[in-house]
XYZ file of C-alpha atoms in Angstrom:
697
model
C 99.832 43.713 168.597
C 102.698 46.294 169.770
C 105.280 46.514 167.407
C 108.648 48.766 167.488
C 108.644 51.390 164.903
C 112.312 51.202 164.677
C 112.288 47.417 164.086
C 112.393 46.745 160.040
C 111.419 43.202 160.583
C 108.428 43.818 162.724
C 105.998 42.657 160.125
C 107.232 39.214 160.452
C 105.448 39.121 163.957
C 102.107 39.143 161.924
C 102.004 35.462 162.618
C 99.396 34.331 159.888
C 99.564 37.611 157.893
C 99.818 36.883 153.907
C 103.104 38.490 153.368
C 104.727 37.028 156.615
C 103.387 33.424 155.449
C 104.703 33.956 151.663
C 108.067 34.613 153.183
C 107.911 31.603 155.379
C 106.757 29.473 152.489
C 109.767 30.706 150.536
C 112.209 30.054 153.129
C 110.927 26.396 153.640
C 111.081 25.788 149.856
C 114.615 26.593 150.090
C 115.436 24.566 153.256
C 113.778 21.580 151.738
C 115.614 21.829 148.490
C 118.760 22.071 150.525
C 118.195 19.295 153.016
C 116.126 16.787 151.809
C 118.630 14.624 150.708
C 118.808 10.724 150.537
C 120.520 11.060 154.076
C 117.754 12.908 155.169
C 114.919 10.649 153.844
C 116.911 7.672 155.579
C 117.062 9.525 158.870
C 113.502 10.600 158.547
C 112.516 6.999 157.973
C 114.538 5.743 160.961
C 113.459 7.974 163.225
C 109.550 7.717 162.244
C 109.892 3.801 162.493
C 110.927 4.488 166.156
C 108.200 7.061 166.877
C 105.431 4.854 165.345
C 106.924 1.635 166.735
C 104.446 -0.739 168.432
C 107.222 -1.834 170.764
C 107.312 1.462 172.517
C 106.238 1.196 176.276
C 102.563 2.305 176.711
C 102.897 4.939 179.404
C 99.869 4.613 181.710
C 97.921 5.979 184.794
C 95.679 4.121 187.132
C 92.156 5.398 187.483
C 89.877 2.965 189.361
C 90.362 -0.496 188.013
C 91.743 0.638 184.680
C 95.243 1.869 183.191
C 94.698 4.606 180.836
C 97.212 5.367 177.981
C 97.456 7.732 175.183
C 98.972 5.782 171.952
C 100.189 7.186 168.525
C 101.648 4.930 165.629
C 101.629 4.851 161.984
C 97.986 4.076 161.731
C 96.951 6.494 164.270
C 99.116 9.535 163.818
C 96.779 11.652 165.993
C 96.349 8.985 168.520
C 94.147 6.848 170.449
C 92.972 7.162 173.926
C 92.494 3.773 175.441
C 92.662 1.608 178.573
C 93.123 -1.550 180.024
C 93.507 -3.595 182.972
C 96.399 -4.705 185.333
C 96.438 -8.433 184.283
C 96.257 -7.318 180.603
C 98.940 -4.778 180.974
C 101.305 -7.375 182.351
C 100.987 -9.398 179.131
C 103.166 -8.975 176.034
C 99.984 -8.014 173.803
C 97.733 -6.063 175.839
C 94.123 -6.004 175.004
C 92.839 -2.237 174.987
C 89.699 -0.729 175.182
C 89.732 2.370 172.674
C 87.690 5.293 174.237
C 88.732 7.844 171.521
C 89.835 7.883 168.027
C 91.497 11.244 167.506
C 92.093 10.746 164.138
C 88.749 9.769 163.241
C 87.462 12.517 165.327
C 89.733 14.813 163.436
C 88.582 13.560 159.788
C 84.894 13.932 161.045
C 85.228 17.671 162.290
C 87.677 18.646 159.545
C 90.009 19.739 162.546
C 93.534 19.021 163.030
C 93.290 17.728 166.538
C 96.038 17.126 169.173
C 95.495 15.476 172.104
C 96.003 17.651 175.434
C 95.003 15.051 177.956
C 92.041 14.175 180.450
C 90.600 14.471 183.733
C 88.640 11.342 184.766
C 85.957 11.894 187.301
C 86.440 10.139 190.690
C 85.099 7.973 192.390
C 83.103 6.307 189.552
C 85.059 6.870 186.875
C 82.493 7.170 184.154
C 82.909 10.890 182.928
C 85.929 12.482 181.767
C 87.048 15.945 180.773
C 88.997 15.724 177.625
C 91.271 18.543 176.390
C 91.924 19.196 172.646
C 94.138 21.463 170.678
C 94.064 22.780 167.111
C 97.249 21.970 165.407
C 99.288 21.559 168.780
C 98.656 25.346 170.151
C 98.507 25.926 174.054
C 95.097 27.019 173.681
C 92.449 24.126 173.530
C 89.099 23.116 173.990
C 87.473 20.828 176.625
C 84.506 18.687 176.291
C 82.997 16.148 178.589
C 83.228 12.480 177.777
C 81.144 9.554 178.590
C 83.335 6.746 179.443
C 80.683 4.257 179.408
C 79.137 5.014 175.919
C 82.575 6.356 174.562
C 80.903 9.157 173.275
C 81.234 12.944 173.975
C 78.076 14.064 176.354
C 75.164 15.898 174.398
C 74.800 19.169 176.340
C 77.641 18.525 178.570
C 80.403 20.699 179.646
C 82.182 22.250 176.839
C 84.843 25.247 177.097
C 85.801 27.044 173.748
C 89.308 27.471 172.628
C 91.506 29.273 175.114
C 94.321 28.860 177.276
C 93.102 27.288 180.402
C 91.113 24.376 181.843
C 88.120 22.762 183.178
C 88.592 20.632 186.385
C 86.139 18.704 188.422
C 84.934 20.555 191.346
C 83.376 17.589 193.553
C 82.482 13.906 193.075
C 79.013 14.534 191.656
C 79.954 15.416 188.024
C 77.631 18.235 188.040
C 80.205 20.872 188.909
C 83.550 22.303 187.611
C 86.159 24.671 187.984
C 86.480 26.959 184.868
C 89.430 29.054 184.080
C 89.264 30.273 180.714
C 88.594 33.246 178.347
C 85.217 34.469 179.359
C 85.365 37.999 177.591
C 87.327 41.016 178.027
C 89.397 41.663 181.058
C 89.428 37.776 181.860
C 93.079 37.028 180.645
C 96.299 38.152 182.061
C 98.732 40.165 179.964
C 100.481 36.611 179.779
C 97.707 35.635 177.918
C 96.437 32.814 180.697
C 93.248 33.038 182.481
C 92.850 35.859 185.181
C 89.512 34.381 187.133
C 88.134 31.057 188.257
C 84.552 30.105 188.229
C 82.496 27.586 189.833
C 80.292 26.192 186.888
C 77.293 24.163 187.703
C 75.627 21.759 184.950
C 72.807 23.258 183.155
C 74.018 27.005 183.649
C 75.635 29.387 181.411
C 79.408 29.850 181.941
C 78.860 33.527 181.775
C 76.552 33.454 184.758
C 78.868 31.111 186.865
C 79.913 33.148 190.074
C 83.543 33.875 190.325
C 85.790 31.993 192.942
C 89.019 34.158 192.740
C 90.037 36.981 190.321
C 93.829 37.965 190.064
C 95.474 40.882 188.543
C 95.739 41.446 185.065
C 99.557 41.541 185.404
C 99.679 38.111 187.265
C 100.853 35.017 185.073
C 97.616 32.485 185.627
C 95.037 31.530 188.158
C 93.503 28.014 188.615
C 91.562 25.888 191.022
C 91.161 21.755 191.858
C 89.446 19.691 194.064
C 91.392 17.088 196.295
C 89.417 13.797 195.813
C 91.062 11.865 198.476
C 88.610 10.210 200.574
C 88.304 11.513 203.862
C 90.182 14.748 202.909
C 88.222 16.214 200.295
C 88.873 19.808 199.889
C 89.263 22.673 197.310
C 92.332 25.019 196.373
C 93.059 27.876 194.258
C 96.271 28.867 192.767
C 97.285 32.480 191.907
C 100.410 32.669 189.880
C 101.916 36.184 189.802
C 104.974 34.905 187.885
C 107.310 31.896 187.948
C 108.597 31.436 191.345
C 106.052 33.693 192.701
C 102.816 32.427 193.757
C 100.059 31.899 196.337
C 97.942 28.831 197.198
C 94.627 29.296 198.991
C 92.297 26.793 200.657
C 88.779 27.091 199.717
C 86.285 26.307 202.230
C 82.655 27.370 202.095
C 83.265 30.321 199.777
C 86.039 31.568 202.355
C 89.671 31.707 200.878
C 92.619 30.943 203.449
C 96.358 31.524 202.186
C 98.457 28.759 202.829
C 100.991 31.206 204.546
C 104.619 30.080 203.297
C 106.953 32.163 200.938
C 105.537 33.219 197.644
C 108.723 31.476 196.050
C 107.923 28.162 197.935
C 105.839 25.133 196.833
C 103.492 24.017 199.170
C 101.704 20.481 198.741
C 98.992 19.046 200.894
C 98.476 15.146 201.126
C 95.963 13.689 203.423
C 96.834 15.280 206.914
C 100.255 16.237 205.939
C 101.427 19.960 204.431
C 104.806 19.735 202.726
C 106.792 22.885 201.470
C 109.771 22.987 199.039
C 111.742 25.981 199.704
C 113.563 27.906 196.919
C 114.838 30.285 199.347
C 116.056 30.685 203.001
C 113.084 31.089 205.459
C 113.195 32.472 208.852
C 110.262 30.584 210.823
C 109.745 29.028 214.171
C 113.014 30.716 215.593
C 115.113 29.066 212.931
C 116.461 29.449 209.543
C 115.311 26.588 206.814
C 117.623 26.759 203.899
C 116.391 27.100 200.280
C 116.327 23.835 198.373
C 114.859 22.051 201.659
C 111.782 20.074 201.931
C 109.736 20.706 205.304
C 106.521 19.204 206.512
C 103.908 19.647 209.089
C 100.419 18.705 209.904
C 98.174 20.653 207.845
C 95.538 21.154 210.740
C 98.350 22.105 213.071
C 99.646 24.850 210.503
C 96.222 26.229 209.795
C 95.920 26.564 213.768
C 99.290 28.723 213.716
C 102.230 25.969 214.620
C 105.236 26.262 212.604
C 107.275 23.474 214.118
C 108.251 21.997 210.624
C 110.208 18.320 210.474
C 113.060 19.018 207.907
C 112.751 16.076 205.479
C 115.593 16.985 203.242
C 118.578 19.586 203.312
C 120.691 20.456 200.342
C 124.469 19.893 200.131
C 126.916 21.487 197.475
C 126.415 18.429 195.441
C 122.840 17.428 195.832
C 119.178 18.611 195.104
C 115.907 17.162 195.385
C 114.168 16.600 191.850
C 110.977 14.823 192.936
C 109.054 13.821 196.113
C 106.259 11.309 195.451
C 103.500 10.500 198.077
C 102.274 6.708 198.194
C 99.531 5.835 200.753
C 101.959 5.597 203.781
C 105.431 6.934 202.368
C 106.932 9.966 200.766
C 109.583 8.724 198.146
C 112.616 11.487 197.610
C 114.355 11.542 194.367
C 117.645 13.206 195.071
C 120.539 14.215 192.589
C 123.842 13.858 193.725
C 126.336 15.345 190.903
C 123.467 14.519 188.544
C 123.014 10.921 189.911
C 119.878 9.666 191.184
C 119.301 8.228 194.519
C 115.896 7.213 196.569
C 114.744 7.518 199.879
C 111.606 6.929 201.396
C 110.420 9.075 204.585
C 107.512 7.833 206.707
C 105.522 10.366 208.731
C 104.399 9.102 212.334
C 100.745 8.023 213.100
C 101.342 9.775 216.607
C 103.874 12.336 217.894
C 106.951 10.465 217.137
C 109.606 11.335 214.346
C 109.706 10.702 210.946
C 111.383 7.746 209.824
C 113.831 7.478 206.649
C 115.044 4.701 204.811
C 117.414 4.613 201.633
C 115.725 2.518 198.991
C 119.267 1.687 197.447
C 119.129 -1.993 198.860
C 115.993 -2.951 196.958
C 115.362 -0.669 194.210
C 118.797 0.718 193.033
C 120.846 -2.561 193.711
C 118.438 -4.979 191.848
C 116.070 -6.247 194.321
C 114.340 -8.482 191.953
C 117.217 -9.446 189.499
C 117.388 -5.681 188.193
C 120.745 -4.218 187.957
C 120.678 -0.212 187.499
C 123.839 0.945 185.240
C 125.733 4.106 186.136
C 125.253 7.221 184.494
C 121.330 6.583 184.164
C 118.446 8.073 185.228
C 115.906 6.797 187.709
C 112.216 8.267 188.127
C 109.581 7.145 190.388
C 105.829 8.124 190.654
C 102.808 6.827 192.765
C 100.506 4.175 191.025
C 97.410 5.085 193.421
C 98.676 7.725 196.301
C 95.127 6.697 197.988
C 95.301 3.047 197.849
C 98.679 1.517 197.641
C 102.160 2.084 198.195
C 103.041 0.944 194.843
C 105.661 3.241 192.605
C 106.057 3.276 189.065
C 109.906 2.778 188.645
C 111.703 3.696 185.342
C 115.267 3.585 184.290
C 116.737 5.189 181.153
C 119.990 6.114 179.851
C 121.733 7.300 176.760
C 122.586 3.739 175.697
C 120.216 1.992 177.996
C 116.687 1.460 176.600
C 114.055 2.609 179.171
C 112.651 -0.172 181.324
C 109.265 0.187 183.637
C 108.539 -1.617 186.675
C 106.483 -1.586 189.765
C 108.175 -1.096 192.956
C 106.195 -2.075 196.131
C 107.064 -0.773 199.647
C 105.746 -2.179 202.858
C 104.665 -0.304 205.867
C 108.078 0.312 207.049
C 108.997 1.798 203.650
C 111.268 -1.349 202.537
C 110.993 -2.585 198.851
C 109.139 -5.996 199.114
C 108.861 -6.270 195.262
C 110.206 -4.905 192.123
C 108.016 -6.077 189.282
C 109.491 -5.663 185.655
C 106.642 -4.524 183.390
C 107.900 -3.299 179.916
C 111.196 -2.734 178.289
C 112.150 -0.873 175.073
C 113.750 -2.630 172.485
C 117.240 -1.427 171.568
C 116.510 0.943 168.738
C 119.976 1.511 167.761
C 123.378 -0.422 168.051
C 125.147 0.943 171.247
C 127.892 -1.497 170.955
C 131.418 0.499 170.954
C 129.722 3.483 172.779
C 130.724 4.809 175.935
C 129.049 7.248 178.587
C 131.295 9.417 180.682
C 130.807 12.473 182.957
C 133.208 15.136 183.014
C 133.342 18.742 184.678
C 134.245 21.901 182.734
C 135.547 25.243 184.742
C 133.384 28.232 183.827
C 134.515 31.658 183.902
C 134.007 32.278 187.492
C 135.482 28.896 188.619
C 132.472 26.848 188.972
C 132.188 23.173 188.145
C 129.865 22.464 185.361
C 129.013 18.579 184.927
C 128.343 17.344 181.245
C 127.726 13.943 179.948
C 129.489 12.477 176.728
C 128.386 9.540 174.622
C 131.035 8.852 172.191
C 132.920 6.039 170.377
C 135.438 4.071 172.883
C 136.739 7.038 174.805
C 137.497 9.700 172.164
C 140.483 11.133 173.812
C 142.232 8.145 173.706
C 141.540 7.094 170.218
C 143.544 9.073 167.491
C 141.785 7.366 164.834
C 138.189 8.894 165.666
C 139.351 12.549 166.243
C 138.007 15.011 165.898
C 134.681 13.722 166.148
C 131.527 15.404 165.015
C 129.841 16.464 168.092
C 126.611 17.713 169.035
C 126.440 19.523 172.151
C 122.844 20.204 173.882
C 121.631 22.222 176.635
C 118.990 24.352 178.354
C 119.797 26.150 181.239
C 116.313 27.659 182.530
C 113.195 27.519 184.613
C 114.943 25.127 187.013
C 114.755 22.246 184.628
C 117.462 19.544 185.022
C 118.659 17.794 181.990
C 119.154 14.375 182.607
C 120.540 11.125 180.773
C 117.686 9.552 178.899
C 117.370 6.913 175.866
C 116.901 8.910 172.560
C 116.426 6.739 169.674
C 116.344 9.608 167.393
C 119.658 10.838 168.694
C 121.005 7.118 168.577
C 120.021 6.443 164.929
C 120.423 9.809 163.427
C 123.883 10.895 165.397
C 125.500 8.200 167.382
C 124.839 5.362 165.051
C 126.710 7.496 162.318
C 129.760 8.471 164.214
C 128.886 11.278 165.975
C 129.188 11.968 169.619
C 126.624 13.498 171.761
C 127.068 15.746 174.876
C 124.543 16.865 177.353
C 125.650 20.127 179.139
C 124.172 20.631 182.871
C 124.573 24.538 183.092
C 123.434 26.961 185.499
C 119.904 28.182 185.262
C 118.685 24.490 185.227
C 117.740 22.464 188.333
C 120.720 20.012 188.587
C 121.615 21.536 191.797
C 118.537 22.627 192.994
C 117.344 26.343 193.370
C 120.737 27.725 193.911
C 121.782 26.501 190.448
C 118.815 28.036 188.723
C 118.942 31.429 190.742
C 122.595 31.749 189.579
C 121.807 32.289 186.112
C 118.574 34.533 186.705
C 118.157 38.156 185.084
C 121.327 39.832 185.371
C 123.311 36.846 185.840
C 121.937 35.235 182.726
C 125.451 35.354 181.280
C 126.667 32.632 183.569
C 124.644 29.933 181.716
C 126.136 31.065 178.447
C 129.527 30.933 180.119
C 129.036 27.581 181.437
C 127.946 26.289 177.990
C 131.060 27.730 176.327
C 133.180 26.368 179.137
C 132.125 23.000 178.260
C 132.479 23.457 174.483
C 136.433 24.704 175.320
C 136.888 21.654 177.243
C 135.698 19.146 174.680
C 138.212 20.861 172.545
C 140.909 21.099 174.771
C 140.361 17.217 175.588
C 140.856 16.348 172.212
C 137.239 15.268 171.512
C 136.381 17.537 168.705
C 137.364 20.833 167.088
C 135.364 23.847 166.665
C 134.860 22.826 162.963
C 133.234 19.660 164.036
C 131.570 21.202 167.081
C 127.870 21.783 166.669
C 125.217 23.062 169.243
C 121.631 22.526 169.456
C 118.828 24.003 171.949
C 115.196 24.684 171.620
C 112.795 27.455 173.444
C 114.758 29.005 176.221
C 117.716 26.654 174.826
C 117.026 28.777 171.495
C 117.939 31.924 173.340
C 121.029 29.923 174.474
C 121.949 28.952 170.897
C 121.064 32.650 169.751
C 124.049 33.652 172.439
C 126.292 31.192 171.260
C 125.822 32.673 167.556
C 126.709 36.298 168.934
C 128.724 35.817 171.798
C 130.942 32.739 171.031
C 130.795 31.793 167.282
C 134.291 31.036 167.163
C 133.666 27.732 169.019
C 131.120 26.081 166.732
C 130.811 24.880 163.305
C 127.017 24.797 163.185
C 124.290 25.679 165.411
C 120.621 24.411 165.447
C 118.237 26.947 167.222
C 114.541 25.811 167.622
C 111.374 27.584 168.668
C 113.810 30.423 170.292
C 113.253 33.443 172.270
C 115.785 35.966 170.585
C 114.229 39.371 170.656
C 114.512 40.181 174.253
C 113.385 43.767 173.623
C 110.085 42.595 172.507
C 109.642 39.079 174.196
C 107.321 40.318 176.892
C 104.857 41.582 174.362
C 104.534 38.395 172.249
C 102.072 35.752 173.313
C 102.968 34.272 176.596
C 106.376 36.280 176.980
C 105.007 38.463 179.933
C 105.086 35.127 182.266
C 108.780 34.976 182.005
C 109.960 38.130 183.217
C 110.884 36.471 186.505
C 113.545 34.527 184.405
C 114.717 37.521 182.399
C 113.600 40.615 183.674
C 111.600 43.340 182.115
C 112.813 45.040 179.138
C 110.034 48.074 179.624
C 112.415 48.812 182.554
C 115.474 51.057 181.323
C 117.643 49.808 184.212
C 116.832 46.096 183.364
C 116.866 46.554 179.780
C 120.664 47.456 180.163
C 121.391 43.898 181.448
C 118.734 42.231 179.084
C 120.424 43.745 176.010
C 123.624 41.875 176.875
C 121.669 38.466 176.035
C 119.289 39.633 173.634
C 120.702 37.779 170.498
C 118.645 39.915 168.004
C 120.426 43.022 169.420
C 123.723 41.435 169.992
C 124.158 40.501 166.214
C 127.009 42.295 164.451
C 126.999 41.819 160.673
C 130.748 42.307 160.756
C 131.623 39.377 162.931
C 132.007 35.725 161.610
C 129.176 33.359 162.535
C 128.622 29.423 162.293
C 126.050 28.254 159.910
C 122.646 28.427 161.771
C 119.342 26.273 161.160
C 116.364 28.170 162.701
C 113.109 26.062 163.112
C 109.888 27.118 164.493
C 106.003 26.704 164.391
C 103.297 28.841 163.044
C 100.909 27.507 165.707
C 103.452 28.127 168.589
C 101.462 30.231 170.712
C 104.005 30.171 173.701
C 107.186 31.445 172.027
C 106.207 33.721 169.071
C 107.533 32.635 165.805
C 108.474 35.994 165.082
C 111.763 35.477 167.183
C 112.970 33.302 164.580
C 111.632 34.777 161.668
C 113.384 37.934 162.367
C 116.680 36.580 163.537
C 116.560 34.709 160.092
C 115.718 37.721 158.254
C 118.441 39.984 159.885
C 121.224 37.388 159.462
C 120.129 36.392 155.848
C 120.438 40.078 154.931
C 123.918 40.224 156.284
C 124.805 37.462 154.037
C 125.335 34.891 156.404
C 125.084 30.949 156.238
C 121.312 30.705 157.571
C 118.520 28.051 156.906
C 114.905 28.368 158.111
C 112.079 26.020 158.168
C 108.759 26.702 159.980
C 106.210 24.023 160.568
C 102.916 25.330 159.819
C 101.325 23.522 162.686
C 102.865 21.832 165.744
C 102.522 24.170 168.784
C 105.502 24.940 170.975
C 106.890 21.234 170.476
C 107.456 22.130 166.747
C 105.319 19.155 165.592
C 101.793 17.938 165.887
C 102.155 14.420 164.577
C 105.013 11.764 164.615
C 105.433 12.356 160.631
C 106.204 16.014 161.519
C 108.509 15.318 164.351
C 110.348 12.798 162.159
C 110.505 15.431 159.382
C 111.802 18.407 161.890
C 114.267 16.136 163.615
C 115.805 14.798 160.435
C 116.284 18.272 159.026
C 118.246 19.215 161.884
C 120.477 16.483 161.844
C 121.059 16.708 157.955
C 121.923 20.403 158.500
C 124.404 19.252 161.190
C 125.941 16.522 159.100
C 126.305 18.720 156.055
C 128.032 21.275 157.973
C 130.190 19.271 160.795
C 131.134 16.024 158.881
C 129.916 13.234 156.451
C 128.201 10.091 157.335
């Protein structure tokens, strides 16, 4: 562990050190004593009731003849991996075959297992590779599982605890790709696997031949097998950093790089290669713009042709946020000023052009009696891209309970059926709430969209102003923040009279790569200016005032919160800073931090540190300034963002006499909680803090 000799709080980076954990427990006790009120208990119960509800939509994936689901509720806090059939899933009360009871396994083995997913082997669907994590950490184990006997395979494939994975390498079930910690030199400086091995059953992992080895400074390496009938092949991925990667075709031990820009995202489906561009690419005698989606036959591309078909071109207001292959079509999910629309593009069978068809007529105007409200989010994903042209079709909104349907396309890409499958109940009373979209103007004149959920237009209702208002944001890694139904927000905040606001600031993906790139590295300040602009707009419009305006964000959003605390304290009455990055001088040396240098920069480079220090909240803090009350939360088991960030910022501000509260969950990983009960506790803690500081309810 590398620590700074000039940092008096460096000792708090010792994650499980006795002295550090005593410090954590002391602050936890004080936080609970302050925040564990009757209202907190009611909110925790209300949130837990939702998380444990048997009326939740069981999210499924199709594998062969079965639909697989992972489920948690009050009786199964660590969860059940289970499956059912289509006919049963369509019923109000499906019959489930339980494959693995994680609670029972945890009790039997004395380990606080958290489910991390499974890969079912095609085409027989008799074996699976199951990943489990201790306490919710990113590092996990993999075990081979027999779906027929519903037991782990004795003498089967086992990967010991590490970041990484096992993936099936062919249909036999006797070979896997292993990328994991196999000893000294096998992991990158970011803490992820550096090598891929092809591991055959009956041999030792240490003896398995290397397929590929990256550099120690890379972010991670991986490999996988394409099981598509008639198109079986293998790929290796090398990620140097975010937005800088290579994909290789592995054939007969030979690696062929897919020769596209390193910032692009290639994808191969059957005979087609699609490439999503993040930057302009001069190729084939023309310039293809960043944000575009292009396509070419894979065999032609490997033969040297570069005559790409442009399937999508971004505009000033649009961005591609999804592309889902079905058997015959590619369905594009496009945001236009943060509102979804769908298009189906169909490749030619011969030399003709691709065909394009908007899906609004069937899917979005209610082809099966389904009316999609405005200011909601639409998501689609293929049910089985090898066998059908069906899609999972999901609609969700701030006050609109999530609905799930199966959308079916014909050979021409027309919607022929929209079969409703499941719908969440209304977990909170949305009567009297309105959803609006507004645009703030940032310091450089950029329009910044945001969504507002509040009682009857708040700006027109003097009786409800100023509203206790919670402003949420993220602004990083090209991740868009979209409307979604959150029963926790609804019950703990909206139903108690608060307003909720979601800011679509730069750094995110709401307008594609350009929106993200506008806040990278030395331009990071743009994300913070955008968030502050939304806060000012809410105040200027009369929705709230600074004393009643709170902000909340986690991870990269926690860094955002740190910069609100240190850069814009006059705008907020309270801030909740969750699993945050805050010490940007040290971040690249802590856990997975080195993998984010493409986003923030390299603090060990003196020139780059000059701009990084401007958004390193730990270094920006000035005890002489006024600051709003802050709640810091994190997790001891978070092996992605080091809990030392939150610990040290808490110590720094506490010593300066600031109004700061701290709670650290002893397990939970980067999500902050490992069970529904823990999640309900952590969420209620945040809402209680906000209500105490911003208003009463």
